[in-house]
């Protein structure tokens, strides 16, 4: 906090709270520039004390109590306070502003996100666990695939296996209106239908109220099937996409899949600590264009997303982003991100690959394990 010129930071968002406290109880964490943090818990303080290693955990019921509680701990009201302005609702912002005596408010989210982007050995261990589960689920997909099976039926079976391995059934996303399931199974032309989400693939979904994902489409020979799933290990996620088809697949789509693998190979060859996120994005887009896929890369024309990779950990949209215009940000050792080059063809579907990587001293290591070949079953 001191480096950012702040007297203190206030953390309220779930993933941030868990990261700094080790528990997920409703309340706020006050992190002073000097001294121990104070965790003010609405519910459940007893559970917070069991699960967290913090020593200053106290029950509170109203923001009106905040100033007095901080003074009891010898923490005078700061004049420069950091709040998570990317996620904090305006109503809560106003309450906090008043409770803290109308200090100068600064966005602390970039500092938090940069801190969380560098994974510890323990965090990487959980992501490896998530990747092992993904491999088991992918193998099940290949075992179950048959004509007539719908995308929904296959998704239900895969999600059920993931739940049996400890998956909570959802993934966390920081972005506003960022709705995420456990992943998607998209068959044929449904894979080329864009959705409201900022993702290269969407799908029709089962109803306009959902608007993405499986649609009940049956599996037939000769169509691409993308299996994009999010694995889980003790709060942390890994992301993986694989593609298969029954019987045969149009050579046009096979060539596109090979091109997506070439783009991934370029990333692995060039990504190192110090590489800028934006330059990696530019190089990969340039290769996609050179290979003839400018109008298909990362979505259909008019719906193409401006990223190829997204950080992942406690949330699936963390730092770093392999994305347009991110030329002032650099990769650092132990950052983790999912990289998902995909090609989308209206009327035909989508093909692509996705792996979760950790940045090492020498380059990238893939945490995801499944065979990367385009499977023709």
Short mmCIF file of C-alpha atoms in Angstrom, two decimals:
data_model
loop_
_atom_site.label_atom_id
_atom_site.label_comp_id
_atom_site.label_asym_id
_atom_site.label_seq_id
_atom_site.Cartn_x
_atom_site.Cartn_y
_atom_site.Cartn_z
CA UNK A 1 0.00 0.00 0.00
CA UNK A 2 2.79 2.40 0.89
CA UNK A 3 4.43 1.89 -2.52
CA UNK A 4 1.14 2.91 -4.15
CA UNK A 5 0.96 6.02 -1.97
CA UNK A 6 -1.98 4.69 0.04
CA UNK A 7 -2.60 4.83 3.77
CA UNK A 8 -4.72 1.69 3.53
CA UNK A 9 -6.68 -0.56 1.21
CA UNK A 10 -10.14 -2.03 1.75
CA UNK A 11 -10.93 -5.44 0.26
CA UNK A 12 -14.50 -6.72 -0.13
CA UNK A 13 -14.66 -8.81 -3.33
CA UNK A 14 -14.89 -12.57 -2.70
CA UNK A 15 -11.81 -13.78 -4.57
CA UNK A 16 -9.68 -10.97 -3.16
CA UNK A 17 -10.98 -11.63 0.36
CA UNK A 18 -10.14 -15.31 0.10
CA UNK A 19 -6.67 -14.56 -1.27
CA UNK A 20 -5.74 -12.29 1.64
CA UNK A 21 -7.63 -14.02 4.48
CA UNK A 22 -7.88 -17.73 3.62
CA UNK A 23 -11.63 -17.70 4.21
CA UNK A 24 -14.70 -16.36 2.47
CA UNK A 25 -16.81 -14.69 5.11
CA UNK A 26 -18.91 -11.62 4.40
CA UNK A 27 -17.24 -8.41 5.49
CA UNK A 28 -14.22 -6.30 4.65
CA UNK A 29 -10.48 -6.49 5.13
CA UNK A 30 -8.72 -3.26 6.10
CA UNK A 31 -5.04 -3.43 5.09
CA UNK A 32 -3.00 -0.52 6.49
CA UNK A 33 0.24 0.63 4.90
CA UNK A 34 1.93 -0.22 8.22
CA UNK A 35 0.74 -2.69 10.82
CA UNK A 36 -1.51 -5.74 10.84
CA UNK A 37 -4.71 -5.93 8.78
CA UNK A 38 -8.13 -6.04 10.43
CA UNK A 39 -10.84 -8.37 9.13
CA UNK A 40 -14.31 -7.03 9.98
CA UNK A 41 -16.81 -9.85 9.50
CA UNK A 42 -20.57 -9.62 9.22
CA UNK A 43 -20.95 -13.40 9.17
CA UNK A 44 -19.53 -15.73 10.23
CA UNK A 45 -16.77 -14.42 12.52
CA UNK A 46 -16.36 -17.74 14.35
CA UNK A 47 -15.79 -19.54 11.08
CA UNK A 48 -13.41 -16.81 9.92
CA UNK A 49 -11.32 -17.36 13.05
CA UNK A 50 -11.20 -21.11 12.36
CA UNK A 51 -10.23 -20.79 8.72
CA UNK A 52 -8.03 -17.68 8.63
CA UNK A 53 -4.53 -17.19 9.99
CA UNK A 54 -5.21 -13.49 10.65
CA UNK A 55 -5.16 -12.45 14.30
CA UNK A 56 -7.35 -9.35 14.07
CA UNK A 57 -10.83 -10.68 13.26
CA UNK A 58 -13.83 -8.87 14.71
CA UNK A 59 -17.59 -8.94 14.23
CA UNK A 60 -19.25 -5.79 12.95
CA UNK A 61 -22.77 -5.00 11.87
CA UNK A 62 -22.70 -1.58 10.24
CA UNK A 63 -20.35 0.72 8.36
CA UNK A 64 -21.09 3.27 11.07
CA UNK A 65 -18.93 1.16 13.39
CA UNK A 66 -15.95 1.13 11.04
CA UNK A 67 -14.12 4.26 12.19
CA UNK A 68 -14.42 3.37 15.88
CA UNK A 69 -13.23 -0.20 15.35
CA UNK A 70 -10.16 0.99 13.45
CA UNK A 71 -9.33 3.50 16.18
CA UNK A 72 -9.62 0.72 18.78
CA UNK A 73 -6.85 -1.07 16.88
CA UNK A 74 -4.72 2.06 16.77
CA UNK A 75 -5.44 2.74 13.11
CA UNK A 76 -6.34 6.40 12.55
CA UNK A 77 -8.53 7.15 9.52
CA UNK A 78 -6.35 7.30 6.43
CA UNK A 79 -6.59 10.16 3.96
CA UNK A 80 -5.71 8.09 0.89
CA UNK A 81 -7.70 4.85 0.73
CA UNK A 82 -7.67 2.19 -1.98
CA UNK A 83 -10.92 0.48 -2.99
CA UNK A 84 -11.64 -2.21 -5.59
CA UNK A 85 -13.21 0.25 -7.99
CA UNK A 86 -13.49 -2.24 -10.86
CA UNK A 87 -16.00 -4.38 -8.94
CA UNK A 88 -17.35 -2.36 -6.00
CA UNK A 89 -21.01 -1.32 -6.45
CA UNK A 90 -21.64 2.42 -6.30
CA UNK A 91 -23.95 2.07 -3.29
CA UNK A 92 -21.22 0.32 -1.27
CA UNK A 93 -18.65 2.84 -2.48
CA UNK A 94 -20.76 5.69 -1.11
CA UNK A 95 -21.26 3.96 2.24
CA UNK A 96 -17.54 3.28 2.61
CA UNK A 97 -16.63 6.79 1.55
CA UNK A 98 -18.86 8.25 4.26
CA UNK A 99 -17.78 5.72 6.92
CA UNK A 100 -14.10 6.51 6.29
CA UNK A 101 -14.60 10.28 6.49
CA UNK A 102 -14.62 11.05 2.75
CA UNK A 103 -10.93 10.34 2.08
CA UNK A 104 -9.22 10.55 -1.29
CA UNK A 105 -10.24 7.30 -3.01
CA UNK A 106 -7.91 5.48 -5.38
CA UNK A 107 -8.41 2.25 -7.33
CA UNK A 108 -6.47 -0.53 -5.58
CA UNK A 109 -7.63 -3.29 -7.94
CA UNK A 110 -4.62 -3.13 -10.31
CA UNK A 111 -2.27 -3.55 -7.33
CA UNK A 112 -4.30 -6.50 -6.02
CA UNK A 113 -4.48 -8.12 -9.43
CA UNK A 114 -0.74 -7.76 -10.02
CA UNK A 115 -0.10 -9.34 -6.62
CA UNK A 116 -2.45 -12.24 -7.28
CA UNK A 117 -1.01 -12.81 -10.77
CA UNK A 118 2.23 -14.23 -9.34
CA UNK A 119 1.41 -17.71 -8.12
CA UNK A 120 3.04 -19.46 -5.17
CA UNK A 121 4.17 -23.08 -5.27
CA UNK A 122 1.01 -24.04 -3.37
CA UNK A 123 -1.23 -22.22 -5.83
CA UNK A 124 0.49 -23.92 -8.76
CA UNK A 125 -0.02 -27.28 -7.06
CA UNK A 126 -3.79 -26.67 -6.94
CA UNK A 127 -3.83 -25.69 -10.60
CA UNK A 128 -1.98 -28.88 -11.48
CA UNK A 129 -4.67 -30.80 -9.59
CA UNK A 130 -7.28 -28.97 -11.65
CA UNK A 131 -5.48 -29.95 -14.85
CA UNK A 132 -5.34 -33.62 -13.84
CA UNK A 133 -9.10 -33.56 -13.37
CA UNK A 134 -9.54 -31.97 -16.79
CA UNK A 135 -7.60 -34.77 -18.42
CA UNK A 136 -9.84 -37.38 -16.80
CA UNK A 137 -12.95 -35.54 -17.98
CA UNK A 138 -11.57 -35.21 -21.54
CA UNK A 139 -10.88 -38.95 -21.67
CA UNK A 140 -14.47 -39.55 -20.61
CA UNK A 141 -15.68 -37.32 -23.46
CA UNK A 142 -13.83 -39.45 -25.99
CA UNK A 143 -15.24 -42.62 -24.42
CA UNK A 144 -18.86 -41.40 -24.47
CA UNK A 145 -18.93 -39.72 -27.88
CA UNK A 146 -21.38 -41.39 -30.27
CA UNK A 147 -23.91 -40.39 -32.90
CA UNK A 148 -27.18 -39.15 -31.45
CA UNK A 149 -25.72 -38.04 -28.13
CA UNK A 150 -26.61 -34.38 -27.64
CA UNK A 151 -24.24 -31.65 -26.60
CA UNK A 152 -26.29 -31.21 -23.43
CA UNK A 153 -26.14 -34.91 -22.56
CA UNK A 154 -22.39 -34.97 -23.06
CA UNK A 155 -21.95 -31.78 -21.02
CA UNK A 156 -24.05 -33.21 -18.18
CA UNK A 157 -21.92 -36.37 -18.08
CA UNK A 158 -18.66 -34.43 -18.13
CA UNK A 159 -19.79 -31.94 -15.52
CA UNK A 160 -20.99 -34.80 -13.34
CA UNK A 161 -17.57 -36.42 -13.47
CA UNK A 162 -15.93 -33.09 -12.67
CA UNK A 163 -18.26 -32.62 -9.70
CA UNK A 164 -17.33 -36.09 -8.44
CA UNK A 165 -13.69 -34.94 -8.52
CA UNK A 166 -14.49 -31.95 -6.29
CA UNK A 167 -15.52 -29.24 -8.75
CA UNK A 168 -18.00 -26.79 -7.13
CA UNK A 169 -20.03 -26.53 -10.33
CA UNK A 170 -19.16 -22.96 -11.28
CA UNK A 171 -16.20 -20.72 -11.99
CA UNK A 172 -15.46 -17.23 -10.73
CA UNK A 173 -15.15 -14.32 -13.13
CA UNK A 174 -14.32 -10.76 -12.12
CA UNK A 175 -15.91 -8.94 -15.04
CA UNK A 176 -19.32 -7.31 -14.64
CA UNK A 177 -22.06 -9.69 -15.85
CA UNK A 178 -19.38 -12.33 -16.30
CA UNK A 179 -21.52 -15.46 -16.19
CA UNK A 180 -19.55 -18.69 -16.33
CA UNK A 181 -20.56 -22.32 -16.13
CA UNK A 182 -18.13 -25.24 -15.83
CA UNK A 183 -17.38 -24.94 -19.53
CA UNK A 184 -19.06 -25.69 -22.84
CA UNK A 185 -19.61 -28.54 -25.27
CA UNK A 186 -20.41 -27.11 -28.71
CA UNK A 187 -21.37 -29.27 -31.70
CA UNK A 188 -21.12 -28.18 -35.32
CA UNK A 189 -22.56 -24.83 -36.33
CA UNK A 190 -23.61 -24.07 -32.75
CA UNK A 191 -19.92 -23.46 -32.08
CA UNK A 192 -19.99 -20.54 -34.51
CA UNK A 193 -22.92 -18.73 -32.89
CA UNK A 194 -21.67 -15.68 -30.95
CA UNK A 195 -23.08 -14.80 -27.55
CA UNK A 196 -23.17 -11.80 -25.21
CA UNK A 197 -20.04 -13.03 -23.45
CA UNK A 198 -16.58 -11.73 -24.25
CA UNK A 199 -15.41 -15.11 -25.52
CA UNK A 200 -14.47 -16.41 -28.99
CA UNK A 201 -17.12 -19.15 -28.84
CA UNK A 202 -20.67 -18.76 -27.61
CA UNK A 203 -23.39 -21.14 -28.65
CA UNK A 204 -27.15 -20.66 -28.74
CA UNK A 205 -27.80 -22.08 -25.30
CA UNK A 206 -31.01 -23.72 -24.13
CA UNK A 207 -33.01 -20.48 -23.86
CA UNK A 208 -32.50 -16.76 -24.55
CA UNK A 209 -32.37 -16.21 -20.79
CA UNK A 210 -29.09 -18.15 -20.78
CA UNK A 211 -27.83 -17.29 -24.24
CA UNK A 212 -24.72 -19.45 -24.49
CA UNK A 213 -23.55 -23.04 -24.40
CA UNK A 214 -25.12 -26.34 -25.50
CA UNK A 215 -28.44 -26.20 -27.33
CA UNK A 216 -29.54 -29.85 -27.37
CA UNK A 217 -27.93 -30.45 -30.76
CA UNK A 218 -27.19 -34.15 -31.47
CA UNK A 219 -23.75 -35.35 -32.42
CA UNK A 220 -23.40 -36.48 -36.03
CA UNK A 221 -20.47 -37.61 -38.15
CA UNK A 222 -18.26 -35.04 -39.81
CA UNK A 223 -18.90 -32.05 -37.55
CA UNK A 224 -16.40 -30.44 -35.15
CA UNK A 225 -17.02 -30.75 -31.43
CA UNK A 226 -15.24 -28.37 -29.07
CA UNK A 227 -14.98 -29.34 -25.42
CA UNK A 228 -13.98 -26.26 -23.43
CA UNK A 229 -13.92 -27.09 -19.73
CA UNK A 230 -12.68 -25.45 -16.54
CA UNK A 231 -11.01 -27.70 -13.98
CA UNK A 232 -10.83 -27.03 -10.26
CA UNK A 233 -8.47 -27.62 -7.35
CA UNK A 234 -8.98 -26.07 -3.89
CA UNK A 235 -10.27 -22.75 -5.18
CA UNK A 236 -8.05 -22.55 -8.27
CA UNK A 237 -8.96 -23.17 -11.89
CA UNK A 238 -7.34 -24.48 -15.06
CA UNK A 239 -8.83 -24.07 -18.53
CA UNK A 240 -8.57 -26.48 -21.45
CA UNK A 241 -10.16 -26.89 -24.89
CA UNK A 242 -9.90 -29.91 -27.14
CA UNK A 243 -11.60 -30.72 -30.46
CA UNK A 244 -12.87 -33.99 -31.91
CA UNK A 245 -15.16 -35.31 -34.64
CA UNK A 246 -16.84 -38.59 -35.45
CA UNK A 247 -15.75 -40.44 -38.59
CA UNK A 248 -14.22 -37.60 -40.58
CA UNK A 249 -13.85 -33.84 -40.72
CA UNK A 250 -13.68 -31.37 -43.59
CA UNK A 251 -10.06 -30.76 -44.58
CA UNK A 252 -10.70 -27.03 -44.32
CA UNK A 253 -11.37 -27.44 -40.61
CA UNK A 254 -8.44 -29.81 -40.15
CA UNK A 255 -6.11 -27.25 -41.70
CA UNK A 256 -7.56 -24.56 -39.45
CA UNK A 257 -6.93 -26.71 -36.39
CA UNK A 258 -3.31 -27.19 -37.46
CA UNK A 259 -3.01 -23.42 -37.87
CA UNK A 260 -4.29 -22.83 -34.33
CA UNK A 261 -1.64 -25.25 -33.07
CA UNK A 262 1.00 -23.30 -35.01
CA UNK A 263 -0.13 -20.12 -33.27
CA UNK A 264 0.18 -21.84 -29.91
CA UNK A 265 3.66 -23.05 -30.88
CA UNK A 266 4.66 -19.47 -31.71
CA UNK A 267 3.51 -18.34 -28.29
CA UNK A 268 5.48 -21.09 -26.55
CA UNK A 269 8.55 -20.18 -28.58
CA UNK A 270 8.41 -16.44 -27.84
CA UNK A 271 6.83 -16.02 -24.39
CA UNK A 272 9.40 -15.35 -21.68
CA UNK A 273 9.60 -13.23 -18.54
CA UNK A 274 9.82 -9.65 -19.81
CA UNK A 275 7.78 -10.22 -22.97
CA UNK A 276 4.95 -7.72 -23.28
CA UNK A 277 1.42 -9.03 -23.32
CA UNK A 278 0.49 -6.87 -26.29
CA UNK A 279 3.48 -7.83 -28.43
CA UNK A 280 2.72 -11.52 -27.96
CA UNK A 281 -0.85 -10.83 -29.04
CA UNK A 282 0.29 -8.88 -32.10
CA UNK A 283 2.70 -11.61 -33.20
CA UNK A 284 0.06 -14.32 -32.88
CA UNK A 285 -2.54 -12.27 -34.78
CA UNK A 286 0.02 -11.58 -37.49
CA UNK A 287 0.61 -15.31 -37.90
CA UNK A 288 -3.14 -15.97 -38.01
CA UNK A 289 -3.39 -13.44 -40.82
CA UNK A 290 -0.39 -14.87 -42.68
CA UNK A 291 -1.97 -18.32 -42.47
CA UNK A 292 -5.21 -16.99 -43.97
CA UNK A 293 -7.45 -16.89 -40.90
CA UNK A 294 -7.83 -13.17 -40.22
CA UNK A 295 -11.61 -13.36 -40.72
CA UNK A 296 -12.02 -16.47 -38.57
CA UNK A 297 -9.56 -15.97 -35.73
CA UNK A 298 -11.09 -15.63 -32.26
CA UNK A 299 -14.66 -15.26 -33.51
CA UNK A 300 -16.71 -14.38 -36.55
CA UNK A 301 -16.29 -11.07 -38.35
CA UNK A 302 -17.87 -8.37 -36.22
CA UNK A 303 -17.71 -10.54 -33.12
CA UNK A 304 -13.99 -11.20 -32.76
CA UNK A 305 -12.61 -10.76 -29.26
CA UNK A 306 -9.49 -8.68 -28.67
CA UNK A 307 -7.57 -11.26 -26.65
CA UNK A 308 -6.12 -14.74 -27.14
CA UNK A 309 -5.03 -15.45 -23.58
CA UNK A 310 -6.41 -14.68 -20.13
CA UNK A 311 -4.88 -15.02 -16.71
CA UNK A 312 -6.34 -17.71 -14.50
CA UNK A 313 -6.20 -18.72 -10.84
CA UNK A 314 -8.95 -17.97 -8.32
CA UNK A 315 -10.79 -16.36 -11.25
CA UNK A 316 -10.73 -17.09 -14.95
CA UNK A 317 -10.08 -13.48 -16.00
CA UNK A 318 -7.00 -12.54 -14.01
CA UNK A 319 -3.79 -10.87 -15.14
CA UNK A 320 -2.03 -11.35 -17.54
CA UNK A 321 -4.05 -10.82 -20.71
CA UNK A 322 -2.52 -11.70 -24.07
CA UNK A 323 -4.54 -8.94 -25.63
CA UNK A 324 -4.63 -5.91 -27.90
CA UNK A 325 -2.90 -2.72 -26.73
CA UNK A 326 -1.37 -4.30 -23.61
CA UNK A 327 2.14 -3.15 -24.53
CA UNK A 328 2.99 -1.62 -21.15
CA UNK A 329 2.58 -4.90 -19.24
CA UNK A 330 5.17 -7.69 -19.13
CA UNK A 331 5.12 -11.36 -18.27
CA UNK A 332 6.70 -12.32 -14.97
CA UNK A 333 7.82 -15.66 -13.61
CA UNK A 334 4.99 -17.71 -12.04
CA UNK A 335 2.22 -15.89 -13.83
CA UNK A 336 -0.42 -18.29 -15.13
CA UNK A 337 -2.71 -17.88 -18.11
CA UNK A 338 -4.89 -19.84 -20.50
CA UNK A 339 -4.13 -19.44 -24.20
CA UNK A 340 -6.95 -20.31 -26.60
CA UNK A 341 -6.39 -19.80 -30.35
CA UNK A 342 -9.66 -20.71 -32.08
CA UNK A 343 -10.99 -20.47 -35.61
CA UNK A 344 -14.70 -19.95 -36.22
CA UNK A 345 -16.57 -20.72 -39.46
CA UNK A 346 -20.23 -19.66 -39.74
CA UNK A 347 -22.41 -22.59 -40.70
CA UNK A 348 -19.68 -25.12 -39.94
CA UNK A 349 -18.54 -24.57 -36.37
CA UNK A 350 -15.29 -23.94 -34.58
CA UNK A 351 -11.97 -25.67 -34.01
CA UNK A 352 -9.20 -24.78 -31.63
CA UNK A 353 -7.08 -25.59 -28.68
CA UNK A 354 -6.57 -24.17 -25.21
CA UNK A 355 -3.99 -24.86 -22.55
CA UNK A 356 -3.14 -23.32 -19.21
CA UNK A 357 0.49 -22.24 -18.90
CA UNK A 358 2.79 -21.07 -16.13
CA UNK A 359 5.60 -18.65 -16.96
CA UNK A 360 8.94 -20.13 -15.89
CA UNK A 361 12.43 -18.66 -15.86
CA UNK A 362 13.07 -20.16 -19.30
CA UNK A 363 9.66 -19.82 -20.96
CA UNK A 364 6.32 -21.56 -20.59
CA UNK A 365 5.25 -24.84 -19.02
CA UNK A 366 1.86 -26.28 -19.84
CA UNK A 367 -0.10 -27.26 -16.75
CA UNK A 368 -2.80 -28.96 -18.81
CA UNK A 369 -1.99 -32.51 -19.82
CA UNK A 370 -4.40 -33.87 -22.42
CA UNK A 371 -3.27 -35.02 -25.86
CA UNK A 372 -3.44 -32.03 -28.19
CA UNK A 373 -4.19 -33.83 -31.44
CA UNK A 374 -7.44 -33.34 -33.34
CA UNK A 375 -9.22 -36.59 -32.56
CA UNK A 376 -11.21 -38.31 -35.32
CA UNK A 377 -13.17 -41.08 -33.61
#
